[in-house]
Amino acid sequence: MKLKRLAFVLFVVFLAIVAAQDAYVSHLRNRKVEPRNYTVVLSLDGFRFDYQDIANTPTLDSIQQNGVKAVGLQTVFPTLTFTNHYTIATGLYAENHGIVANDFYDRQARKYFTMYDSKTTADSYFYQGEPIWVTAESQRIKSAVNMWVGVNVNIKGYSPSHWMAYDEAVPYKARIDSVINWLKQPYSLRPHLAMCYIEEPDEVGHKFGPDSPEIVNSIQLTDSLIGYFVSQLKTLSFSDSINFIVLSDHGMAPVSEEKSVNIEPLIKPDWIDTLIYSPAISLVYCKKECDDSVCMALQNVEGVSVIKRPDIDTAFHFSANKRIGDVVILADSGICMKYKDKRTLPGGMHGFDNRNPLMNGIFYAIGPDFKTGYAAPQLCNTDIYELLCRLLEIAPAHNDGHLERIECVLK
Ligand code: AMP
Ligand code: ZN
Ligand code: ZN
């Protein structure tokens, strides 16, 4: 009898918790007031967690002193640009948001996705999950997004109120100016969320490597761009209400031609429908019952691991999506694969195991909602979406992040 009563009490408590959560979500969705503060996010492609230590970075130093700096930002696998920008936007692992690499094949739809073709990057078919600007717009919060992965796609019927598709020809300062101009608009048009993307220091990191003198120059140039952004934000009448986050999508490992492994002679063309090659990770779409042949041919090759999709370690969160292919070939850190690629390999690469510290990115933040002079532990980029929802006071869509792992950065 006592047990029955206890079970009844527990059931009532459970119902009360569910009802309170529903009420909170419905309160956020139906809110009439705009969020108090503004949030601006700047992504610097390939800015490794430790780059601040090897260059002169007065702007980042000042953000660190007056705001938050995390030890690093853990990326998701594979540590590539498209995958991680879309993870930051959605809070989802690659297997759940569908952008499983910069280039991949979808067998079901018989469609290739490649970041080099704007027709494919603009095809909404590929984008699963809900980016933060869709979550915001659907809850009547305006957003402005400059060149972020996924911005050129209408998702669930929404696009940002103001946006610009990726265009490498637009100089970095002009991109920052666009964001400032969007923020300068009258209150009724002004976005509460603004996001901006810059390619550096990734390009120099690839070309010369993360240990080169050239990367030091690129870090310093990037720091001065952040300085320009901060100085422009300060000219706005509501600058005290702006939260500014600087982050990156992944790090960079040194590589060299001598350490490359040519996998081409080992894979018989008869075994494969398609092989999507990149130096750190290749996706193999095998002909029927040929996955064992591919695995056997590569299993003893030093410097690479070959894994069938269902056998991929669950820690990667990289198996529950058929776009990954049948077999994944992953190079060890610092090793690069070659496959029908006659070019000399560059000085730096990413795409490797996301538990490799060299793949970690950055997280800096400053503004009214952030702690001052706070050294945060290593954060996960899957949690940024939840953080942004909290800052914008909106209800998050389903995602893989955890607010409790990142809320330590908030006051
Ligand atoms: P990767 O280093 O190969 O992962 O990719 C970095 C490159 O991706 C950058 O140098 C940009 O040229 C390119 N990129 C970044 N965002 C976009 C985008 N939204 N559309 C097309 N290309 C992009
Ligand atoms: Zn990148
Ligand atoms: Zn890169």
CSV table of C-alpha atoms and ligand atoms in Angstrom, one decimal:
chain,number,residue,atom,x,y,z
A,1,MET,CA,0.0,0.0,0.0
A,2,LYS,CA,2.8,2.4,1.0
A,3,LEU,CA,4.7,1.6,-2.2
A,4,LYS,CA,1.6,2.4,-4.3
A,5,ARG,CA,1.2,5.7,-2.5
A,6,LEU,CA,4.9,6.5,-3.1
A,7,ALA,CA,4.5,5.6,-6.8
A,8,PHE,CA,1.5,7.9,-7.0
A,9,VAL,CA,3.3,10.8,-5.4
A,10,LEU,CA,6.3,10.3,-7.7
A,11,PHE,CA,4.0,10.2,-10.7
A,12,VAL,CA,2.3,13.5,-9.6
A,13,VAL,CA,5.7,15.2,-9.2
A,14,PHE,CA,6.8,14.0,-12.7
A,15,LEU,CA,3.6,15.4,-14.2
A,16,ALA,CA,4.2,18.7,-12.4
A,17,ILE,CA,7.8,18.9,-13.8
A,18,VAL,CA,6.6,18.2,-17.4
A,19,ALA,CA,3.8,20.8,-17.0
A,20,ALA,CA,6.3,23.4,-15.7
A,21,GLN,CA,8.7,22.7,-18.7
A,22,ASP,CA,5.9,22.9,-21.2
A,23,ALA,CA,4.7,26.2,-19.6
A,24,TYR,CA,8.2,27.6,-19.9
A,25,VAL,CA,8.6,26.7,-23.5
A,26,SER,CA,5.2,28.0,-24.4
A,27,HIS,CA,5.9,31.2,-22.5
A,28,LEU,CA,9.1,31.7,-24.6
A,29,ARG,CA,7.4,30.9,-27.8
A,30,ASN,CA,4.5,33.3,-27.2
A,31,ARG,CA,6.6,36.1,-25.7
A,32,LYS,CA,5.7,39.6,-26.8
A,33,VAL,CA,8.8,41.5,-25.6
A,34,GLU,CA,12.2,41.5,-27.5
A,35,PRO,CA,15.2,40.0,-25.7
A,36,ARG,CA,17.1,42.5,-23.6
A,37,ASN,CA,20.5,42.1,-25.1
A,38,TYR,CA,22.0,41.7,-28.6
A,39,THR,CA,24.3,38.8,-29.5
A,40,VAL,CA,27.0,39.0,-32.2
A,41,VAL,CA,29.1,35.9,-33.2
A,42,LEU,CA,32.2,36.0,-35.2
A,43,SER,CA,33.7,32.8,-36.6
A,44,LEU,CA,37.4,32.7,-37.5
A,45,ASP,CA,38.1,29.7,-39.6
A,46,GLY,CA,40.8,27.3,-38.3
A,47,PHE,CA,41.8,29.5,-35.3
A,48,ARG,CA,43.5,26.9,-33.1
A,49,PHE,CA,43.0,26.9,-29.3
A,50,ASP,CA,46.6,28.0,-28.7
A,51,TYR,CA,47.2,30.6,-31.4
A,52,GLN,CA,46.9,33.4,-28.9
A,53,ASP,CA,50.1,32.1,-27.2
A,54,ILE,CA,52.3,32.4,-30.4
A,55,ALA,CA,51.4,35.9,-31.6
A,56,ASN,CA,50.7,39.4,-30.5
A,57,THR,CA,46.9,39.6,-29.9
A,58,PRO,CA,45.9,42.7,-28.0
A,59,THR,CA,42.2,42.4,-28.8
A,60,LEU,CA,41.9,38.8,-27.7
A,61,ASP,CA,44.0,39.6,-24.6
A,62,SER,CA,41.6,42.4,-23.7
A,63,ILE,CA,38.5,40.2,-24.3
A,64,GLN,CA,40.1,37.6,-22.1
A,65,GLN,CA,40.7,40.1,-19.3
A,66,ASN,CA,37.3,41.7,-19.4
A,67,GLY,CA,35.2,38.7,-20.5
A,68,VAL,CA,35.6,34.9,-20.9
A,69,LYS,CA,38.3,32.8,-22.5
A,70,ALA,CA,37.8,29.0,-22.7
A,71,VAL,CA,40.8,26.6,-22.6
A,72,GLY,CA,39.5,25.5,-26.0
A,73,LEU,CA,36.4,24.6,-28.0
A,74,GLN,CA,36.0,20.9,-28.7
A,75,THR,CA,34.8,20.3,-32.2
A,76,VAL,CA,32.7,17.5,-33.7
A,77,PHE,CA,33.9,14.8,-36.0
A,78,PRO,CA,34.9,15.2,-38.8
A,79,THR,CA,36.8,18.4,-37.9
A,80,LEU,CA,35.9,20.1,-41.2
A,81,THR,CA,34.5,23.6,-41.9
A,82,PHE,CA,31.0,22.8,-43.2
A,83,THR,CA,30.3,20.1,-40.6
A,84,ASN,CA,31.4,22.2,-37.6
A,85,HIS,CA,29.8,25.5,-38.7
A,86,TYR,CA,26.5,23.7,-39.1
A,87,THR,CA,27.0,22.0,-35.7
A,88,ILE,CA,27.6,25.4,-34.1
A,89,ALA,CA,24.4,26.7,-35.8
A,90,THR,CA,22.2,23.7,-34.8
A,91,GLY,CA,23.7,22.1,-31.7
A,92,LEU,CA,23.7,18.7,-33.6
A,93,TYR,CA,26.3,16.1,-34.3
A,94,ALA,CA,27.2,15.5,-38.0
A,95,GLU,CA,25.2,12.3,-38.1
A,96,ASN,CA,22.1,14.2,-37.0
A,97,HIS,CA,22.4,17.4,-39.0
A,98,GLY,CA,23.4,15.7,-42.2
A,99,ILE,CA,26.3,17.9,-43.3
A,100,VAL,CA,28.6,14.9,-42.7
A,101,ALA,CA,31.7,16.5,-44.5
A,102,ASN,CA,32.5,19.4,-46.8
A,103,ASP,CA,31.7,17.0,-49.7
A,104,PHE,CA,29.6,13.8,-49.6
A,105,TYR,CA,27.2,11.7,-51.5
A,106,ASP,CA,23.5,11.0,-50.8
A,107,ARG,CA,22.7,7.6,-52.3
A,108,GLN,CA,18.9,7.8,-51.6
A,109,ALA,CA,18.6,11.0,-53.6
A,110,ARG,CA,21.5,10.3,-55.9
A,111,LYS,CA,22.9,13.7,-55.1
A,112,TYR,CA,26.4,15.0,-54.5
A,113,PHE,CA,27.0,17.8,-52.0
A,114,THR,CA,30.1,19.8,-52.4
A,115,MET,CA,31.1,23.1,-50.8
A,116,TYR,CA,32.6,24.2,-54.1
A,117,ASP,CA,29.2,24.3,-55.9
A,118,SER,CA,26.8,26.9,-54.7
A,119,LYS,CA,23.9,25.0,-56.4
A,120,THR,CA,24.5,22.1,-53.9
A,121,THR,CA,25.2,24.3,-50.9
A,122,ALA,CA,21.9,26.1,-51.6
A,123,ASP,CA,19.9,22.9,-51.8
A,124,SER,CA,17.7,22.7,-48.6
A,125,TYR,CA,17.4,18.9,-49.1
A,126,PHE,CA,20.8,18.5,-47.4
A,127,TYR,CA,20.2,20.5,-44.3
A,128,GLN,CA,18.7,18.7,-41.3
A,129,GLY,CA,18.0,20.2,-37.9
A,130,GLU,CA,17.3,23.8,-37.1
A,131,PRO,CA,19.9,26.6,-37.3
A,132,ILE,CA,19.8,29.2,-34.6
A,133,TRP,CA,18.6,31.9,-37.0
A,134,VAL,CA,15.5,29.7,-37.9
A,135,THR,CA,14.8,29.2,-34.2
A,136,ALA,CA,15.1,32.9,-33.6
A,137,GLU,CA,13.0,34.1,-36.6
A,138,SER,CA,10.3,31.5,-35.9
A,139,GLN,CA,10.0,33.1,-32.4
A,140,ARG,CA,9.9,36.6,-33.9
A,141,ILE,CA,13.5,37.5,-33.1
A,142,LYS,CA,15.3,39.1,-36.0
A,143,SER,CA,18.6,37.7,-37.2
A,144,ALA,CA,21.4,38.8,-39.6
A,145,VAL,CA,23.8,36.3,-40.9
A,146,ASN,CA,26.9,37.0,-43.1
A,147,MET,CA,28.3,34.0,-45.0
A,148,TRP,CA,27.7,31.3,-42.4
A,149,VAL,CA,27.3,27.8,-43.7
A,150,GLY,CA,23.6,27.2,-44.4
A,151,VAL,CA,22.6,30.8,-44.6
A,152,ASN,CA,21.8,30.5,-48.4
A,153,VAL,CA,19.0,28.0,-47.7
A,154,ASN,CA,15.5,28.4,-46.7
A,155,ILE,CA,14.9,26.0,-43.8
A,156,LYS,CA,11.4,25.2,-42.4
A,157,GLY,CA,10.2,28.3,-44.3
A,158,TYR,CA,12.6,30.7,-42.6
A,159,SER,CA,15.7,32.7,-43.6
A,160,PRO,CA,17.5,35.4,-41.6
A,161,SER,CA,15.9,38.9,-41.8
A,162,HIS,CA,19.2,40.1,-43.3
A,163,TRP,CA,21.8,37.8,-44.9
A,164,MET,CA,24.6,37.5,-47.4
A,165,ALA,CA,25.7,34.2,-49.1
A,166,TYR,CA,29.3,33.2,-49.0
A,167,ASP,CA,31.5,35.2,-51.4
A,168,GLU,CA,35.2,34.9,-51.0
A,169,ALA,CA,35.7,38.1,-53.0
A,170,VAL,CA,34.1,40.3,-50.3
A,171,PRO,CA,36.9,41.7,-48.1
A,172,TYR,CA,36.8,40.9,-44.4
A,173,LYS,CA,36.3,44.5,-43.3
A,174,ALA,CA,33.4,44.9,-45.7
A,175,ARG,CA,31.7,41.8,-44.1
A,176,ILE,CA,32.1,43.4,-40.7
A,177,ASP,CA,30.7,46.7,-42.1
A,178,SER,CA,27.6,44.8,-43.4
A,179,VAL,CA,27.0,43.5,-39.9
A,180,ILE,CA,27.4,46.9,-38.4
A,181,ASN,CA,25.0,48.4,-40.9
A,182,TRP,CA,22.4,45.8,-40.2
A,183,LEU,CA,22.7,46.6,-36.5
A,184,LYS,CA,22.5,50.4,-37.2
A,185,GLN,CA,19.0,50.0,-38.6
A,186,PRO,CA,16.0,51.4,-36.8
A,187,TYR,CA,14.8,49.2,-33.9
A,188,SER,CA,11.9,47.6,-35.8
A,189,LEU,CA,14.4,46.2,-38.4
A,190,ARG,CA,17.4,45.6,-36.1
A,191,PRO,CA,18.5,42.0,-35.5
A,192,HIS,CA,19.1,40.7,-32.0
A,193,LEU,CA,21.4,38.0,-33.4
A,194,ALA,CA,24.2,38.7,-35.9
A,195,MET,CA,26.7,36.2,-37.2
A,196,CYS,CA,29.7,36.7,-39.4
A,197,TYR,CA,32.3,34.4,-41.0
A,198,ILE,CA,36.0,35.0,-42.0
A,199,GLU,CA,38.3,32.5,-43.7
A,200,GLU,CA,41.4,33.3,-41.8
A,201,PRO,CA,43.6,32.0,-40.3
A,202,ASP,CA,42.6,28.7,-42.0
A,203,GLU,CA,43.9,29.6,-45.4
A,204,VAL,CA,47.4,30.5,-44.2
A,205,GLY,CA,47.4,27.6,-41.8
A,206,HIS,CA,46.9,25.2,-44.8
A,207,LYS,CA,49.4,26.8,-47.0
A,208,PHE,CA,52.3,27.3,-44.6
A,209,GLY,CA,51.4,25.1,-41.5
A,210,PRO,CA,50.5,26.1,-37.9
A,211,ASP,CA,54.2,26.4,-36.9
A,212,SER,CA,55.2,28.8,-39.6
A,213,PRO,CA,56.1,32.5,-39.3
A,214,GLU,CA,53.3,33.2,-41.8
A,215,ILE,CA,50.7,31.9,-39.4
A,216,VAL,CA,51.9,34.4,-36.8
A,217,ASN,CA,51.2,37.3,-39.3
A,218,SER,CA,47.8,35.9,-40.1
A,219,ILE,CA,46.9,35.6,-36.4
A,220,GLN,CA,47.9,39.2,-35.9
A,221,LEU,CA,45.9,40.3,-38.9
A,222,THR,CA,42.9,38.4,-37.6
A,223,ASP,CA,43.3,40.0,-34.2
A,224,SER,CA,43.3,43.4,-35.7
A,225,LEU,CA,40.1,42.6,-37.6
A,226,ILE,CA,38.5,41.6,-34.3
A,227,GLY,CA,39.7,44.9,-33.0
A,228,TYR,CA,38.0,46.7,-35.9
A,229,PHE,CA,34.8,44.8,-35.2
A,230,VAL,CA,34.9,45.8,-31.5
A,231,SER,CA,35.6,49.4,-32.3
A,232,GLN,CA,32.7,49.5,-34.7
A,233,LEU,CA,30.3,47.8,-32.2
A,234,LYS,CA,31.3,50.5,-29.7
A,235,THR,CA,30.0,53.2,-32.0
A,236,LEU,CA,26.5,51.8,-31.7
A,237,SER,CA,24.1,53.6,-29.2
A,238,PHE,CA,23.2,50.3,-27.6
A,239,SER,CA,26.8,49.0,-27.4
A,240,ASP,CA,26.5,48.3,-23.7
A,241,SER,CA,23.8,45.7,-24.5
A,242,ILE,CA,25.9,43.7,-27.0
A,243,ASN,CA,27.3,40.2,-26.2
A,244,PHE,CA,30.2,39.5,-28.5
A,245,ILE,CA,31.4,35.9,-29.1
A,246,VAL,CA,34.5,35.0,-31.0
A,247,LEU,CA,34.9,31.3,-31.9
A,248,SER,CA,36.3,29.0,-34.5
A,249,ASP,CA,35.3,25.8,-36.2
A,250,HIS,CA,38.5,23.6,-35.7
A,251,GLY,CA,42.3,23.8,-35.3
A,252,MET,CA,45.1,22.8,-37.5
A,253,ALA,CA,47.8,20.1,-37.5
A,254,PRO,CA,51.2,20.3,-39.3
A,255,VAL,CA,51.5,17.9,-42.2
A,256,SER,CA,54.0,17.2,-45.0
A,257,GLU,CA,54.4,15.6,-48.3
A,258,GLU,CA,56.8,13.0,-46.9
A,259,LYS,CA,54.2,11.8,-44.4
A,260,SER,CA,51.5,11.2,-47.0
A,261,VAL,CA,50.0,7.8,-47.8
A,262,ASN,CA,48.8,7.1,-51.3
A,263,ILE,CA,45.7,4.9,-51.0
A,264,GLU,CA,44.8,4.9,-54.7
A,265,PRO,CA,46.8,1.7,-55.7
A,266,LEU,CA,45.2,-0.2,-52.9
A,267,ILE,CA,41.6,0.3,-53.9
A,268,LYS,CA,40.2,-1.5,-56.9
A,269,PRO,CA,37.8,0.7,-58.9
A,270,ASP,CA,35.5,-2.4,-59.2
A,271,TRP,CA,34.8,-2.3,-55.5
A,272,ILE,CA,33.5,1.3,-55.3
A,273,ASP,CA,30.6,3.4,-56.6
A,274,THR,CA,32.1,6.6,-55.3
A,275,LEU,CA,35.0,7.6,-53.1
A,276,ILE,CA,34.9,11.1,-51.7
A,277,TYR,CA,38.5,11.9,-50.9
A,278,SER,CA,39.9,14.5,-48.6
A,279,PRO,CA,43.4,14.3,-47.1
A,280,ALA,CA,42.4,13.6,-43.5
A,281,ILE,CA,39.1,11.6,-44.0
A,282,SER,CA,37.7,9.8,-47.1
A,283,LEU,CA,34.2,8.4,-47.4
A,284,VAL,CA,33.8,5.2,-49.5
A,285,TYR,CA,30.5,4.2,-51.1
A,286,CYS,CA,31.1,0.6,-51.9
A,287,LYS,CA,29.5,-1.7,-54.6
A,288,LYS,CA,27.4,-4.4,-53.1
A,289,GLU,CA,29.3,-6.6,-50.7
A,290,CYS,CA,32.6,-5.0,-51.4
A,291,ASP,CA,33.1,-3.2,-48.1
A,292,ASP,CA,35.1,-6.1,-46.7
A,293,SER,CA,37.5,-5.9,-49.7
A,294,VAL,CA,38.1,-2.2,-49.1
A,295,CYS,CA,38.7,-2.8,-45.4
A,296,MET,CA,41.0,-5.8,-46.0
A,297,ALA,CA,43.1,-3.9,-48.5
A,298,LEU,CA,43.7,-1.0,-46.1
A,299,GLN,CA,43.8,-2.7,-42.7
A,300,ASN,CA,47.5,-2.9,-42.4
A,301,VAL,CA,48.4,0.4,-43.9
A,302,GLU,CA,50.4,2.4,-41.4
A,303,GLY,CA,48.9,5.9,-40.6
A,304,VAL,CA,45.3,5.2,-41.6
A,305,SER,CA,42.3,3.5,-40.0
A,306,VAL,CA,39.6,1.9,-42.0
A,307,ILE,CA,36.2,1.4,-40.4
A,308,LYS,CA,32.8,0.2,-41.6
A,309,ARG,CA,30.2,2.8,-40.8
A,310,PRO,CA,28.2,0.7,-38.3
A,311,ASP,CA,31.5,-0.1,-36.4
A,312,ILE,CA,32.6,3.5,-35.9
A,313,ASP,CA,33.2,4.3,-32.2
A,314,THR,CA,30.1,5.8,-30.8
A,315,ALA,CA,32.2,8.7,-29.3
A,316,PHE,CA,32.4,10.0,-32.9
A,317,HIS,CA,28.6,10.4,-33.2
A,318,PHE,CA,29.3,9.5,-36.8
A,319,SER,CA,27.5,6.4,-37.9
A,320,ALA,CA,23.7,7.0,-37.9
A,321,ASN,CA,23.6,8.6,-41.3
A,322,LYS,CA,23.9,6.8,-44.7
A,323,ARG,CA,25.5,9.9,-46.3
A,324,ILE,CA,28.7,8.9,-44.4
A,325,GLY,CA,29.1,6.0,-46.9
A,326,ASP,CA,29.9,2.3,-46.1
A,327,VAL,CA,33.5,2.7,-45.1
A,328,VAL,CA,35.4,5.6,-43.6
A,329,ILE,CA,39.2,6.0,-44.0
A,330,LEU,CA,40.7,8.2,-41.4
A,331,ALA,CA,44.3,9.4,-41.3
A,332,ASP,CA,46.3,9.6,-38.1
A,333,SER,CA,47.0,13.2,-36.9
A,334,GLY,CA,49.7,14.7,-39.1
A,335,ILE,CA,49.3,12.0,-41.9
A,336,CYS,CA,47.6,12.9,-45.1
A,337,MET,CA,46.0,10.5,-47.6
A,338,LYS,CA,46.4,10.9,-51.4
A,339,TYR,CA,43.9,9.6,-53.9
A,340,LYS,CA,44.2,10.6,-57.5
A,341,ASP,CA,45.6,13.9,-56.2
A,342,LYS,CA,48.8,15.0,-57.8
A,343,ARG,CA,49.1,18.3,-55.9
A,344,THR,CA,51.8,18.7,-53.3
A,345,LEU,CA,50.2,18.5,-49.9
A,346,PRO,CA,50.0,21.7,-47.9
A,347,GLY,CA,51.7,22.6,-44.6
A,348,GLY,CA,48.6,22.2,-42.4
A,349,MET,CA,45.4,20.1,-42.3
A,350,HIS,CA,42.4,19.3,-40.2
A,351,GLY,CA,39.6,16.8,-40.4
A,352,PHE,CA,41.3,14.4,-38.0
A,353,ASP,CA,39.9,12.8,-34.8
A,354,ASN,CA,38.1,15.5,-32.8
A,355,ARG,CA,39.7,14.2,-29.6
A,356,ASN,CA,43.1,15.3,-30.9
A,357,PRO,CA,43.9,18.6,-29.0
A,358,LEU,CA,45.3,20.1,-32.2
A,359,MET,CA,41.8,20.1,-33.6
A,360,ASN,CA,40.4,22.3,-30.8
A,361,GLY,CA,39.1,25.7,-31.7
A,362,ILE,CA,38.6,28.9,-29.6
A,363,PHE,CA,35.8,30.5,-27.6
A,364,TYR,CA,36.1,34.1,-26.3
A,365,ALA,CA,33.1,36.2,-25.1
A,366,ILE,CA,32.5,39.6,-23.7
A,367,GLY,CA,29.4,41.6,-22.8
A,368,PRO,CA,26.7,42.2,-20.3
A,369,ASP,CA,25.7,38.6,-19.8
A,370,PHE,CA,29.2,37.2,-19.6
A,371,LYS,CA,31.5,36.9,-16.6
A,372,THR,CA,34.5,39.2,-16.3
A,373,GLY,CA,38.0,37.8,-16.4
A,374,TYR,CA,36.7,34.2,-16.3
A,375,ALA,CA,38.9,31.3,-17.4
A,376,ALA,CA,36.4,28.7,-18.7
A,377,PRO,CA,37.2,25.0,-19.0
A,378,GLN,CA,37.2,23.4,-22.4
A,379,LEU,CA,33.8,23.8,-24.0
A,380,CYS,CA,31.9,21.8,-26.6
A,381,ASN,CA,30.7,23.4,-29.8
A,382,THR,CA,27.5,21.4,-29.7
A,383,ASP,CA,26.5,23.5,-26.7
A,384,ILE,CA,26.8,26.9,-28.4
A,385,TYR,CA,23.3,26.6,-29.9
A,386,GLU,CA,21.8,26.2,-26.4
A,387,LEU,CA,23.9,29.2,-25.1
A,388,LEU,CA,22.6,31.4,-28.0
A,389,CYS,CA,19.0,30.4,-27.2
A,390,ARG,CA,19.6,31.3,-23.6
A,391,LEU,CA,21.1,34.7,-24.5
A,392,LEU,CA,18.2,35.4,-26.9
A,393,GLU,CA,15.7,34.1,-24.4
A,394,ILE,CA,14.1,31.7,-27.0
A,395,ALA,CA,13.1,28.1,-26.8
A,396,PRO,CA,15.7,25.7,-28.4
A,397,ALA,CA,14.7,23.1,-30.9
A,398,HIS,CA,15.8,19.5,-30.3
A,399,ASN,CA,19.6,19.4,-30.3
A,400,ASP,CA,22.6,17.4,-28.9
A,401,GLY,CA,23.9,20.2,-26.7
A,402,HIS,CA,23.8,20.7,-22.9
A,403,LEU,CA,23.3,24.2,-21.5
A,404,GLU,CA,24.6,23.0,-18.1
A,405,ARG,CA,28.0,22.3,-19.6
A,406,ILE,CA,28.4,25.9,-20.9
A,407,GLU,CA,26.3,28.2,-18.7
A,408,CYS,CA,29.4,28.6,-16.4
A,409,VAL,CA,30.4,31.4,-18.8
A,410,LEU,CA,27.3,33.5,-17.9
A,411,LYS,CA,27.0,35.9,-15.0
B,1,AMP,P1,38.2,23.5,-45.3
B,1,AMP,O1,39.5,24.1,-44.7
B,1,AMP,O2,38.5,22.7,-46.5
B,1,AMP,O3,37.4,22.8,-44.3
B,1,AMP,O4,37.3,24.7,-45.8
B,1,AMP,C1,37.6,26.1,-45.6
B,1,AMP,C2,37.2,26.8,-46.8
B,1,AMP,O5,35.8,26.7,-46.9
B,1,AMP,C3,37.4,28.3,-46.7
B,1,AMP,O6,38.6,28.7,-47.2
B,1,AMP,C4,36.3,28.9,-47.6
B,1,AMP,O7,36.8,29.1,-48.9
B,1,AMP,C5,35.3,27.7,-47.7
B,1,AMP,N1,33.9,28.1,-47.2
B,1,AMP,C6,33.6,28.5,-46.0
B,1,AMP,N2,32.3,28.8,-45.9
B,1,AMP,C7,31.8,28.5,-47.1
B,1,AMP,C8,30.5,28.6,-47.6
B,1,AMP,N3,29.4,29.0,-46.9
B,1,AMP,N4,30.3,28.3,-48.9
B,1,AMP,C9,31.3,27.8,-49.7
B,1,AMP,N5,32.6,27.8,-49.2
B,1,AMP,C10,32.8,28.1,-48.0
B,2,ZN,ZN,37.3,25.6,-41.3
B,3,ZN,ZN,40.7,24.4,-43.6
